[in-house]
Amino acid sequence: MIVFRSLAEVPADFGPSIVTIGNFDGLHCGHRTVITEVVARARKKNAKAILVTLDPHPARVLRPEFPLRLITPLDVKLELLADTGLDAVLLLPFTQEFSRTTARTFCETVLRDTLHAAEVHEGENFRFGYGAEADMHSLESLGNGCGFTAHIFAPLTMGRQTVSSSRIRTVIGEGNMSAARHMLGRPFAVDSTPARGRGYGTQYAVPTINLAPYADLLPANGVYVTDLRVGTGASAITFEGATNIGNRPTFGEDSFAVETYLLRFHPIPLDEQTPLRMTFHKRLREEKKWPSPEALKAQIGQDVARAERWFHLRKALARAPGATRSR
């Protein structure tokens, strides 16, 4: 998958193309439905399958006073998109100036003149152009003059819920990891590094790791069943664990941390630049102030035991005949 980081990087002979446009935060099941169709149509028409997205997220430019915490920061989103079959992603730098681009100019400059779009696939709530001036009906009309057809997708629903990035942010913020997994099509995870100043050395021998401060979306404060991947590639090691997110009120003054107790730990190479990926499976309980450190230690023992049982059950289900492993 090629990543173009500006219009100028797109070759003059690129296309014809089948296009989808959006922020795609979370790359959830609804997004994947559209992308799958874009890729299928591109193969059928001997065209390029391309996704157009904006960086940074428009909300961070237009409403900086209300910082948006992303489900999938850009590097994670690109990693996920690389497995979809897309031929290319076009990252358009989003600025105040770009935000004033009219819908017509966008269609002519980006879709017609640069991508040579034959089809554009969007959800029925898609809006674009200065002040979100244009909707799917406008896209259809503009497409008639720019040589492409517009294909509309109804929102994906699961149960009684519409799958959307905003809904997923809400359930993650509530600690509902099962609902998040259902709509994302995978468990929610965050990428980080070890916290600074924790004494990480060449050979790390303590069974707890704190994540460095994380600017994007985290689940609600509480204790979770997690996996923690340490490192990348063939040398990566994954530990099952129990993770506390919160302010550690038992120790007095609030001190926010994401701290993981690693099950079946053994010493590992680790420093402050080692990549970590934490995957959240289940919330065990909310954060609570305990009467003493001893009471907290006893509760941690119970949390670890519950996490052990969860992993044991997952392994048993995975071994069952005909079972589909749920992650």
Rosetta silent file (secondary structure, phi, psi, omega in degrees, C-alpha in Angstrom):
SEQUENCE: MIVFRSLAEVPADFGPSIVTIGNFDGLHCGHRTVITEVVARARKKNAKAILVTLDPHPARVLRPEFPLRLITPLDVKLELLADTGLDAVLLLPFTQEFSRTTARTFCETVLRDTLHAAEVHEGENFRFGYGAEADMHSLESLGNGCGFTAHIFAPLTMGRQTVSSSRIRTVIGEGNMSAARHMLGRPFAVDSTPARGRGYGTQYAVPTINLAPYADLLPANGVYVTDLRVGTGASAITFEGATNIGNRPTFGEDSFAVETYLLRFHPIPLDEQTPLRMTFHKRLREEKKWPSPEALKAQIGQDVARAERWFHLRKALARAPGATRSR
SCORE:     score description
SCORE:     0.000 S_00000001
   1 L     0.000  123.471  178.363    0.000    0.000    0.000 S_00000001
   2 E   -84.945  141.044  174.899    1.442    3.353   -1.093 S_00000001
   3 E  -114.389  115.290  173.596    0.982    6.344    1.191 S_00000001
   4 E   -95.891  129.108 -176.606    0.811    9.758   -0.525 S_00000001
   5 L  -103.822   10.499  173.566    1.224   12.626    1.941 S_00000001
   6 L  -168.002  163.905  175.859    0.117   15.405   -0.417 S_00000001
   7 H   -61.417  -34.722 -176.499   -1.605   15.863   -3.770 S_00000001
   8 H   -64.808  -23.453 -179.192    1.771   16.648   -5.305 S_00000001
   9 H   -79.941  -14.940 -178.490    3.029   13.124   -4.511 S_00000001
  10 L   -76.212  125.488 -179.934    0.300   11.437   -6.575 S_00000001
  11 L   -59.960  148.152 -178.040    1.663   10.506  -10.034 S_00000001
  12 L   -61.428  -28.247 -177.833    0.036   12.299  -12.955 S_00000001
  13 L   -97.200   16.198  179.577   -1.003    8.954  -14.473 S_00000001
  14 L   -67.604  137.584  179.093   -2.583    7.607  -11.273 S_00000001
  15 L   108.732 -179.430    0.417   -5.979    6.055  -11.860 S_00000001
  16 L   -61.045  160.063 -174.838   -8.622    5.455  -12.822 S_00000001
  17 E  -134.488  154.295  170.116   -9.509    5.017   -9.177 S_00000001
  18 E  -109.640  125.577 -164.566  -12.268    3.862   -6.867 S_00000001
  19 E  -123.271  146.182  163.417  -12.268    6.205   -3.890 S_00000001
  20 E  -133.450  145.244 -172.708  -13.564    6.512   -0.354 S_00000001
  21 E  -127.172  139.782  175.293  -13.071    9.631    1.785 S_00000001
  22 L   165.804 -177.979  176.894  -13.260   10.150    5.531 S_00000001
  23 L   -85.434  -34.924  174.522  -11.506   10.279    8.885 S_00000001
  24 L    56.672   35.158  177.968  -11.842    6.526    9.525 S_00000001
  25 L   -69.183  126.399 -177.549  -10.974    6.834   13.218 S_00000001
  26 L    94.728  -24.765 -175.354  -11.030    3.349   14.708 S_00000001
  27 L    42.632   58.932 -173.880  -11.288    1.674   11.298 S_00000001
  28 L   -82.359 -176.657 -174.557  -14.402   -0.072   12.607 S_00000001
  29 H   -61.584  -34.665  176.765  -16.666   -2.649   10.965 S_00000001
  30 H   -65.128  -44.060  176.053  -18.686    0.020    9.150 S_00000001
  31 H   -59.345  -43.585 -175.884  -15.529    1.500    7.637 S_00000001
  32 H   -66.703  -30.982  175.973  -14.329   -1.937    6.617 S_00000001
  33 H   -60.694  -45.439  179.695  -17.590   -2.683    4.830 S_00000001
  34 H   -66.644  -45.940 -177.447  -17.060    0.340    2.590 S_00000001
  35 H   -63.357  -39.611  178.266  -13.349   -0.340    2.063 S_00000001
  36 H   -59.462  -41.363  178.526  -14.013   -3.975    1.140 S_00000001
  37 H   -68.832  -38.624  177.720  -16.437   -2.835   -1.565 S_00000001
  38 H   -59.705  -46.362 -179.909  -13.978   -0.206   -2.825 S_00000001
  39 H   -64.362  -43.232 -179.989  -11.260   -2.849   -3.193 S_00000001
  40 H   -62.414  -44.035  179.457  -13.648   -5.311   -4.891 S_00000001
  41 H   -65.250  -37.680  178.907  -14.872   -2.675   -7.360 S_00000001
  42 H   -64.225  -41.060  179.110  -11.305   -1.616   -8.132 S_00000001
  43 H   -65.850  -39.560 -178.444  -10.303   -5.185   -8.949 S_00000001
  44 H   -66.727  -36.327 -174.781  -13.374   -5.624  -11.134 S_00000001
  45 L   -99.308    9.013 -178.454  -12.781   -2.400  -13.068 S_00000001
  46 L    54.377   46.940 -178.008   -8.967   -2.712  -13.272 S_00000001
  47 L  -122.424  176.765  177.390   -8.665    0.493  -11.252 S_00000001
  48 E   -93.308  136.270  175.061   -6.811    1.665   -8.157 S_00000001
  49 E   -95.148  117.463 -175.737   -8.443    1.371   -4.732 S_00000001
  50 E  -133.965  139.097  176.045   -7.612    4.505   -2.756 S_00000001
  51 E  -109.725  132.210  178.519   -8.673    5.922    0.589 S_00000001
  52 E  -108.992  125.803  178.578   -8.488    9.667    1.199 S_00000001
  53 E  -138.036  171.527 -172.644   -8.158   10.879    4.770 S_00000001
  54 E  -116.607  141.016  178.206   -7.165   14.022    6.632 S_00000001
  55 E  -142.539  124.670    0.553   -4.290   14.632    9.031 S_00000001
  56 L   -73.579  173.558  176.190   -4.591   15.931   11.638 S_00000001
  57 L   -55.500  133.972 -177.743   -8.239   15.111   12.377 S_00000001
  58 H   -52.579  -34.174 -179.212  -10.304   18.220   11.472 S_00000001
  59 H   -61.268  -30.540 -178.868  -11.700   18.479   14.996 S_00000001
  60 H   -74.810  -21.538  177.997   -8.196   19.112   16.322 S_00000001
  61 H   -92.323  -43.063 -174.355   -7.775   22.069   13.971 S_00000001
  62 H   -83.727  -26.732 -179.232  -11.279   23.542   14.058 S_00000001
  63 L  -133.977   61.330 -175.930  -12.001   22.947   17.769 S_00000001
  64 L   -63.946  -20.507  179.688   -8.622   22.850   19.531 S_00000001
  65 L   -72.858  -13.414  176.746  -10.235   23.888   22.811 S_00000001
  66 L  -122.869   76.596 -173.294  -11.962   20.470   22.890 S_00000001
  67 L   -58.965  126.859 -179.855   -9.104   18.055   22.131 S_00000001
  68 L   -86.031  126.977  175.786  -10.328   14.885   20.444 S_00000001
  69 L   -92.750  119.281 -172.877   -8.816   11.658   21.732 S_00000001
  70 L   -81.967  146.806  172.374   -8.443    9.277   18.812 S_00000001
  71 L   -71.951  -44.129 -179.322   -9.261    5.569   18.806 S_00000001
  72 L  -128.528  101.655  170.981   -6.500    4.974   16.248 S_00000001
  73 L   -55.515  162.302 -169.478   -3.659    7.495   15.953 S_00000001
  74 H   -54.232  -45.600 -176.788   -2.384    7.898   12.400 S_00000001
  75 H   -63.617  -35.501  177.585    0.431    5.318   12.525 S_00000001
  76 H   -70.118  -42.533  179.827   -1.953    2.669   13.882 S_00000001
  77 H   -59.577  -43.563  179.448   -4.601    3.554   11.306 S_00000001
  78 H   -65.639  -36.932  177.007   -2.089    3.167    8.468 S_00000001
  79 H   -62.088  -42.801  178.871   -0.938   -0.177    9.888 S_00000001
  80 H   -68.555  -40.393 -179.351   -4.524   -1.444    9.890 S_00000001
  81 H   -64.966  -29.083 -178.288   -5.253   -0.054    6.423 S_00000001
  82 L   -62.948  -19.232 -179.180   -2.227   -1.864    5.007 S_00000001
  83 L   -98.011    9.161 -174.899   -4.072   -5.156    5.544 S_00000001
  84 L   -95.298  -11.395 -175.987   -7.274   -4.160    3.697 S_00000001
  85 L    94.071   -0.147  175.930   -6.120   -4.592    0.098 S_00000001
  86 L   -61.377  146.598  174.595   -6.083   -0.869   -0.699 S_00000001
  87 L   -82.152  -32.584 -175.798   -3.586    0.214   -3.323 S_00000001
  88 E  -157.557  157.227  169.808   -2.993    3.623   -1.770 S_00000001
  89 E  -124.348  133.604  174.596   -3.894    6.089    0.947 S_00000001
  90 E  -107.313  114.807  176.387   -3.842    9.833    0.320 S_00000001
  91 E   -94.243  113.111  178.031   -3.176   11.877    3.467 S_00000001
  92 E   -95.330  120.136  177.859   -4.345   15.436    2.930 S_00000001
  93 E   -62.259  122.512 -177.007   -2.782   17.895    5.416 S_00000001
  94 L   -97.653  121.111  179.990   -5.720   19.582    7.151 S_00000001
  95 L  -131.008  171.267  174.331   -5.247   23.259    7.937 S_00000001
  96 H   -58.385  -40.122  179.290   -7.492   26.271    8.498 S_00000001
  97 H   -64.227  -45.433  179.642   -6.836   27.208    4.875 S_00000001
  98 H   -62.604  -33.890 -178.125   -7.736   23.733    3.597 S_00000001
  99 H   -61.384  -18.829  179.912  -10.947   23.814    5.673 S_00000001
 100 L   -90.991    5.931  176.941  -12.180   26.626    3.407 S_00000001
 101 L   -67.259  127.572  179.288  -11.999   24.422    0.286 S_00000001
 102 L   -74.954  160.977  178.552  -15.432   24.271   -1.345 S_00000001
 103 H   -60.129  -41.299 -179.899  -17.062   20.970   -2.238 S_00000001
 104 H   -63.902  -44.690  179.670  -16.797   21.776   -5.944 S_00000001
 105 H   -62.699  -40.386  178.597  -13.103   22.613   -5.721 S_00000001
 106 H   -61.101  -47.630 -178.965  -12.432   19.414   -3.784 S_00000001
 107 H   -61.821  -42.246 -177.426  -14.226   17.292   -6.375 S_00000001
 108 H   -73.271  -45.037 -174.066  -12.479   18.957   -9.285 S_00000001
 109 H   -77.680  -46.008 -174.533   -8.982   19.204   -7.808 S_00000001
 110 H   -88.091  -55.293 -171.385   -8.731   15.996   -5.794 S_00000001
 111 H   -77.361  -43.461 -177.985  -11.207   13.531   -7.288 S_00000001
 112 H   -82.736  -57.954 -168.934  -11.203   14.514  -10.967 S_00000001
 113 H   -78.482  -29.554 -176.053   -7.804   16.053  -11.727 S_00000001
 114 H   -99.723  -48.494 -174.443   -5.568   14.107   -9.300 S_00000001
 115 L   -96.298  -11.845 -178.580   -7.181   10.719   -8.655 S_00000001
 116 L    49.541   52.165 -174.032   -9.189   10.399  -11.903 S_00000001
 117 E   -66.341  135.879  173.144  -11.987    8.903   -9.843 S_00000001
 118 E  -100.644  -32.491  178.307  -14.499    6.622  -11.539 S_00000001
 119 E  -142.568  146.684  173.749  -16.508    5.896   -8.356 S_00000001
 120 E  -127.641  125.745 -174.620  -16.715    7.437   -4.887 S_00000001
 121 E  -112.204  124.918 -176.476  -18.109    5.307   -2.039 S_00000001
 122 E  -146.200  157.794  171.030  -19.437    6.956    1.147 S_00000001
 123 E   -70.863  155.966 -173.494  -21.811    6.497    4.040 S_00000001
 124 L   -66.584  -16.646  178.581  -25.159    8.263    3.696 S_00000001
 125 L   -93.557    6.901 -178.564  -24.218   10.798    6.403 S_00000001
 126 L   -60.660  133.031  174.375  -21.071   11.925    4.571 S_00000001
 127 L  -135.861  149.088 -177.502  -20.584   15.698    4.390 S_00000001
 128 E  -156.718  172.269 -178.685  -17.705   17.669    2.922 S_00000001
 129 L    87.084  169.303 -175.244  -16.586   21.068    1.719 S_00000001
 130 H   -54.308  124.021 -179.110  -16.381   24.401    3.519 S_00000001
 131 H    65.592   24.660 -177.514  -18.655   24.386    6.561 S_00000001
 132 H    53.325   44.450 -173.188  -19.794   20.824    5.671 S_00000001
 133 L   -69.843  -26.095 -170.314  -21.799   22.436    2.887 S_00000001
 134 E  -116.013  145.054  176.888  -22.277   19.332    0.745 S_00000001
 135 L  -117.978 -165.391 -177.226  -23.927   15.961    1.354 S_00000001
 136 H   -65.789  -32.354  176.619  -24.284   12.785   -0.709 S_00000001
 137 H   -65.034  -39.925  176.483  -26.833   14.392   -3.030 S_00000001
 138 H   -64.077  -40.097  179.224  -24.318   17.145   -3.732 S_00000001
 139 H   -62.310  -41.655  177.285  -21.624   14.521   -4.325 S_00000001
 140 H   -61.139  -44.755 -178.883  -23.850   12.775   -6.864 S_00000001
 141 H   -65.257  -46.226  179.390  -24.518   16.044   -8.665 S_00000001
 142 H   -65.877  -34.646  178.830  -20.867   17.125   -8.677 S_00000001
 143 H   -61.931  -33.322  178.422  -19.837   13.656   -9.790 S_00000001
 144 H   -59.372  -34.400 -179.915  -21.944   14.015  -12.948 S_00000001
 145 H   -89.265  -12.880 -176.597  -19.724   16.901  -13.987 S_00000001
 146 H  -110.514    2.739  173.278  -16.467   15.341  -12.818 S_00000001
 147 L    86.679   17.300  177.585  -16.822   11.910  -14.384 S_00000001
 148 L  -129.851  157.883  175.394  -17.515    9.755  -11.335 S_00000001
 149 E  -105.491  148.806  179.495  -20.546    8.057   -9.805 S_00000001
 150 E  -101.837  133.606 -179.356  -21.416    8.213   -6.112 S_00000001
 151 E  -118.873  125.377 -171.106  -22.244    5.027   -4.207 S_00000001
 152 E  -106.569  136.672  178.327  -24.100    5.386   -0.897 S_00000001
 153 E  -115.470  131.188  173.060  -23.914    3.021    2.097 S_00000001
 154 L   -70.372  151.832  178.223  -26.489    2.887    4.864 S_00000001
 155 L   -58.981  142.931  175.317  -25.019    2.992    8.399 S_00000001
 156 L   -79.534  132.490  176.947  -24.014   -0.391    9.797 S_00000001
 157 E  -118.071  146.291  174.387  -26.032   -1.406   12.845 S_00000001
 158 E  -129.734  116.217 -170.656  -25.291   -4.051   15.448 S_00000001
 159 L    65.957 -124.740  177.336  -28.229   -4.863   17.644 S_00000001
 160 L  -104.788    8.267 -175.482  -29.930   -1.517   18.118 S_00000001
 161 E  -104.960  136.370  171.230  -26.727    0.502   17.903 S_00000001
 162 E   -81.341  131.036  179.724  -25.356    2.302   14.870 S_00000001
 163 L   -77.541  121.016  179.214  -21.649    1.610   14.494 S_00000001
 164 L  -152.253  158.779  178.483  -19.747    4.900   14.514 S_00000001
 165 H   -61.587  -41.106 -178.611  -16.445    6.289   15.751 S_00000001
 166 H   -65.034  -39.450  178.122  -18.235    8.529   18.244 S_00000001
 167 H   -65.577  -39.610  179.426  -20.217    5.607   19.666 S_00000001
 168 H   -66.259  -40.083  175.552  -17.050    3.540   20.020 S_00000001
 169 H   -58.586  -39.371 -179.500  -15.312    6.399   21.839 S_00000001
 170 H   -63.753  -48.529 -176.011  -18.253    6.472   24.240 S_00000001
 171 H   -69.477  -34.133  175.154  -18.216    2.757   25.076 S_00000001
 172 H   -65.784  -41.788  177.680  -14.436    2.740   25.510 S_00000001
 173 H   -63.704  -19.683  175.861  -14.780    5.762   27.785 S_00000001
 174 L   -92.491   -7.220 -177.680  -17.266    3.718   29.818 S_00000001
 175 L    83.346   13.440 -177.843  -14.915    0.736   30.018 S_00000001
 176 L   -88.006   83.884 -173.875  -17.205   -1.480   27.931 S_00000001
 177 H   -73.731  -26.391  177.553  -14.527   -3.426   26.094 S_00000001
 178 H   -65.954  -45.762  178.752  -16.923   -6.090   24.812 S_00000001
 179 H   -64.644  -40.289  178.551  -19.029   -3.515   22.953 S_00000001
 180 H   -62.294  -45.189  179.353  -15.896   -1.832   21.613 S_00000001
 181 H   -60.893  -39.942 -178.413  -14.530   -5.154   20.346 S_00000001
 182 H   -61.835  -45.102 -176.522  -17.856   -5.960   18.693 S_00000001
 183 H   -80.419  -31.371  177.917  -17.950   -2.695   16.729 S_00000001
 184 H   -77.287  -26.949 -173.791  -14.225   -2.519   15.958 S_00000001
 185 L    81.181   12.101 -179.825  -14.047   -6.136   14.889 S_00000001
 186 L  -166.223  161.616  175.738  -10.972   -6.539   17.130 S_00000001
 187 L   -67.643  150.443  175.040  -10.026   -5.750   20.738 S_00000001
 188 E   -73.032  137.121 -178.808   -9.167   -2.144   21.529 S_00000001
 189 E  -141.425  156.477  174.401   -5.420   -1.565   21.908 S_00000001
 190 E  -129.257  146.794  176.462   -3.009    1.311   22.486 S_00000001
 191 E  -106.052  135.283 -179.153    0.625    1.687   21.453 S_00000001
 192 E  -155.837 -162.041  174.887    3.084    3.331   23.796 S_00000001
 193 L  -138.111  168.839  176.994    6.491    2.963   25.445 S_00000001
 194 E   -64.918  147.793  178.078    7.553    2.422   29.068 S_00000001
 195 L   -62.940  145.469  178.870    7.186    5.399   31.397 S_00000001
 196 L   -74.648  153.513  173.928   10.353    7.412   31.942 S_00000001
 197 L    75.531   18.208 -178.211   12.174    7.387   35.238 S_00000001
 198 L  -101.921    7.227  177.222   11.053    3.891   36.259 S_00000001
 199 L    79.440   24.094  177.503   14.513    2.369   36.280 S_00000001
 200 L   -68.433  133.069 -179.962   14.166    0.375   33.077 S_00000001
 201 L  -130.482 -165.613 -177.256   17.504   -1.099   32.134 S_00000001
 202 L   -60.908  -42.273 -179.728   18.965   -3.616   29.761 S_00000001
 203 E  -121.521  106.992 -174.026   17.480   -6.548   31.667 S_00000001
 204 E   -90.907  128.465 -169.946   14.151   -5.726   33.299 S_00000001
 205 L  -127.933   19.076  178.841   13.269   -8.016   36.204 S_00000001
 206 L  -113.611  134.175 -171.829   10.155   -6.528   37.891 S_00000001
 207 L   -81.254   27.178  173.080    6.695   -7.896   36.897 S_00000001
 208 E  -132.065  142.893  177.222    5.030   -4.464   36.488 S_00000001
 209 E  -133.122  133.770  173.418    5.310   -1.967   33.636 S_00000001
 210 E  -101.117  136.125  174.622    3.899    1.553   33.471 S_00000001
 211 E   -77.391  148.022  171.661    2.996    3.063   30.118 S_00000001
 212 L   -63.324  157.627  176.897    4.370    6.460   29.165 S_00000001
 213 L   -50.300  135.133 -173.051    1.789    9.288   29.162 S_00000001
 214 L  -121.380  123.600 -171.609   -0.686    8.632   26.341 S_00000001
 215 L   -84.992  -16.440 -175.736   -2.446   11.517   24.593 S_00000001
 216 L  -101.207 -162.459 -167.207   -5.205    9.578   22.843 S_00000001
 217 L   -68.841  132.046  171.437   -8.158    7.492   23.972 S_00000001
 218 L  -123.910  155.163  174.489   -7.901    5.261   27.038 S_00000001
 219 L   -65.660  167.568  176.698  -10.655    3.223   28.714 S_00000001
 220 L   -56.481  151.544  175.922  -12.362    4.473   31.863 S_00000001
 221 L   -53.944  140.221  179.814  -10.354    4.302   35.069 S_00000001
 222 E   153.780 -169.111 -178.448  -10.405    0.837   36.551 S_00000001
 223 E  -111.973  135.014 -172.938   -8.800   -2.601   36.391 S_00000001
 224 E  -130.643  152.531  165.842   -8.716   -4.589   33.142 S_00000001
 225 E   -82.775  126.761 -174.173   -7.680   -7.966   31.758 S_00000001
 226 E  -139.757  160.926  162.033   -4.995   -7.163   29.184 S_00000001
 227 E  -110.281  144.290  174.797   -2.274   -8.507   26.938 S_00000001
 228 E  -126.438  114.890  175.214    0.970   -6.532   26.704 S_00000001
 229 E   -90.400  127.133  179.811    3.232   -7.034   23.701 S_00000001
 230 E  -108.658  118.935 -177.124    6.805   -5.960   24.401 S_00000001
 231 L    86.979 -175.159 -179.069    8.855   -5.163   21.302 S_00000001
 232 L  -137.210  166.783  174.969    7.956   -5.834   17.667 S_00000001
 233 H    67.619 -154.243 -174.102    8.502   -8.438   15.003 S_00000001
 234 H   -66.027  -24.267 -177.782    9.898  -11.896   15.625 S_00000001
 235 H   -88.831   -0.823 -177.975   11.540  -10.867   18.899 S_00000001
 236 L   -65.506  146.087  177.097    8.317   -9.541   20.482 S_00000001
 237 E  -123.130  132.258  179.296    7.138  -11.095   23.745 S_00000001
 238 E  -113.343  127.477  178.013    3.487  -10.991   24.828 S_00000001
 239 E  -111.071  136.920  166.233    2.488  -11.207   28.488 S_00000001
 240 E   -73.668  153.005 -177.306   -0.985  -11.746   29.870 S_00000001
 241 E  -164.422  176.877  171.551   -1.744   -9.270   32.628 S_00000001
 242 E  -123.922  126.984 -171.504   -4.002   -7.219   34.846 S_00000001
 243 E  -119.935  133.535  173.347   -3.843   -3.456   34.263 S_00000001
 244 E  -104.593  128.105  171.757   -4.907   -0.554   36.448 S_00000001
 245 E  -110.841  123.556  177.580   -5.796    2.768   34.832 S_00000001
 246 E   159.441 -166.344 -170.859   -6.223    5.598   37.265 S_00000001
 247 L  -100.540    3.552  178.441   -4.959    8.005   39.892 S_00000001
 248 L    49.178   58.905 -173.259   -3.928    5.520   42.598 S_00000001
 249 H   -66.281  -20.587 -179.655   -5.950    7.305   45.324 S_00000001
 250 H   -60.027  -27.155 -175.596   -4.910    4.862   48.052 S_00000001
 251 H   -96.143   17.677  174.724   -1.494    6.546   48.120 S_00000001
 252 L    94.567 -118.872 -175.466   -2.832   10.072   48.743 S_00000001
 253 L   -58.813  133.571 -177.488   -2.151   12.704   46.091 S_00000001
 254 L   -57.283  138.474  178.436   -3.466   11.640   42.697 S_00000001
 255 L  -146.187   92.413 -172.712   -0.817   10.237   40.371 S_00000001
 256 L   -64.288  137.419  177.644   -2.302    9.009   37.091 S_00000001
 257 E  -156.401  154.934  168.205   -0.762    5.856   35.656 S_00000001
 258 E  -114.621  102.896 -171.106   -1.462    2.905   33.398 S_00000001
 259 E  -120.066  129.921 -176.960    0.248    0.089   35.290 S_00000001
 260 E  -115.543  131.138  169.389    0.274   -3.576   34.305 S_00000001
 261 E   -93.225  122.410 -173.963    1.030   -6.608   36.435 S_00000001
 262 E   -93.318  123.678  178.532    2.497   -9.232   34.089 S_00000001
 263 L   -78.091  145.843  179.275    1.471  -12.859   34.610 S_00000001
 264 L    49.309   45.639 -176.380    4.129  -15.579   34.337 S_00000001
 265 L   -71.881  147.347  168.961    6.741  -12.848   34.020 S_00000001
 266 L  -140.073  153.284 -177.121   10.399  -13.517   33.234 S_00000001
 267 L   -55.222  140.899 -175.967   13.211  -10.966   32.825 S_00000001
 268 E  -138.059  154.457  171.273   13.191   -9.222   29.442 S_00000001
 269 E   -69.204  131.753 -176.750   15.277   -6.667   27.518 S_00000001
 270 L  -159.962  136.644  169.342   13.585   -3.283   28.000 S_00000001
 271 L  -141.891 -175.260 -173.001   14.395    0.401   27.842 S_00000001
 272 L   -73.649   -6.198  176.864   12.394    3.635   27.573 S_00000001
 273 L  -105.013   -1.513 -177.846   12.151    3.347   23.767 S_00000001
 274 L   -64.003  125.695  178.053   10.873   -0.242   23.644 S_00000001
 275 L   -67.019  136.624  176.506    7.528   -0.359   21.743 S_00000001
 276 E  -124.641  141.832  171.654    4.588   -1.629   23.789 S_00000001
 277 E  -128.479  117.392 -179.706    1.116   -2.586   22.613 S_00000001
 278 E  -104.459  124.986 -179.567   -1.548   -3.031   25.287 S_00000001
 279 E  -110.216  127.308 -175.498   -4.739   -4.865   24.312 S_00000001
 280 E   -99.905  128.140 -177.414   -7.797   -4.506   26.555 S_00000001
 281 E  -108.958  -45.141 -173.162  -10.156   -7.465   26.910 S_00000001
 282 E  -154.859  139.938  173.716  -12.414   -6.994   29.934 S_00000001
 283 E   -87.662  126.647 -179.226  -12.996   -4.509   32.739 S_00000001
 284 E   -88.576  -39.262 -178.709  -12.830   -6.222   36.127 S_00000001
 285 E  -167.078  167.108  173.977  -13.818   -3.325   38.392 S_00000001
 286 L   -80.610  164.734  175.871  -13.792    0.429   38.818 S_00000001
 287 L   -72.860  145.428 -176.552  -10.987    2.260   40.570 S_00000001
 288 L  -145.932  146.513  173.390  -11.418    2.555   44.329 S_00000001
 289 L   -86.565  121.650 -178.914   -9.625    4.126   47.274 S_00000001
 290 L   -96.165  154.935 -174.509   -8.655    1.378   49.723 S_00000001
 291 L   -67.375  -19.808 -178.463   -8.163    1.981   53.471 S_00000001
 292 L  -159.633  160.198  174.130   -4.512    0.936   53.378 S_00000001
 293 H   -58.273  -31.985  179.496   -1.764   -0.277   51.038 S_00000001
 294 H   -66.122  -40.421  178.033   -2.223   -3.735   52.569 S_00000001
 295 H   -65.492  -39.308  177.074   -5.911   -3.773   51.586 S_00000001
 296 H   -63.061  -43.318 -179.926   -4.949   -2.679   48.074 S_00000001
 297 H   -60.378  -40.647  178.251   -2.345   -5.448   47.863 S_00000001
 298 H   -64.207  -40.095  179.333   -4.976   -8.019   48.835 S_00000001
 299 H   -66.992  -38.745  177.463   -7.347   -6.667   46.175 S_00000001
 300 H   -59.638  -39.422  176.468   -4.616   -6.794   43.535 S_00000001
 301 H   -59.183  -40.006  177.409   -4.211  -10.475   44.375 S_00000001
 302 H   -68.101  -39.982  178.383   -7.918  -10.984   43.689 S_00000001
 303 H   -61.215  -44.472  179.911   -7.691   -8.994   40.437 S_00000001
 304 H   -63.063  -41.404  179.183   -4.780  -11.120   39.256 S_00000001
 305 H   -62.892  -40.346  178.378   -6.663  -14.314   40.118 S_00000001
 306 H   -66.529  -39.000  177.170   -9.702  -13.144   38.100 S_00000001
 307 H   -63.831  -41.835  177.143   -7.453  -12.277   35.160 S_00000001
 308 H   -57.750  -44.354 -179.770   -5.863  -15.741   35.382 S_00000001
 309 H   -64.105  -38.525  179.857   -9.328  -17.343   35.242 S_00000001
 310 H   -62.624  -46.476  179.991  -10.279  -15.240   32.222 S_00000001
 311 H   -66.089  -37.321  177.142   -7.194  -16.305   30.295 S_00000001
 312 H   -60.947  -43.555  179.126   -7.708  -19.929   31.319 S_00000001
 313 H   -65.313  -40.411  178.676  -11.265  -19.797   29.980 S_00000001
 314 H   -59.937  -43.828 -179.762  -10.109  -18.169   26.730 S_00000001
 315 H   -66.085  -39.249  179.095   -7.597  -20.951   26.165 S_00000001
 316 H   -63.910  -42.461  178.792  -10.177  -23.630   26.959 S_00000001
 317 H   -65.684  -37.047 -179.280  -12.650  -22.110   24.490 S_00000001
 318 H   -66.225  -29.056 -179.827   -9.954  -21.851   21.828 S_00000001
 319 H   -83.744  -13.922 -176.091   -9.250  -25.595   22.205 S_00000001
 320 L   -65.969  140.888 -179.400  -12.918  -26.573   21.968 S_00000001
 321 L   -57.726  130.195  177.634  -13.849  -28.379   18.723 S_00000001
 322 L    73.755    6.265 -176.925  -15.240  -25.966   16.137 S_00000001
 323 L   -77.592  146.968  172.919  -14.688  -22.961   18.398 S_00000001
 324 L  -105.397  122.792 -176.859  -13.906  -19.530   17.003 S_00000001
 325 L   -68.998  126.851  179.415  -11.424  -17.684   19.142 S_00000001
 326 L   -96.188  122.443  179.395  -12.829  -14.375   20.377 S_00000001
 327 L  -122.263    0.000    0.000  -10.301  -11.562   20.664 S_00000001
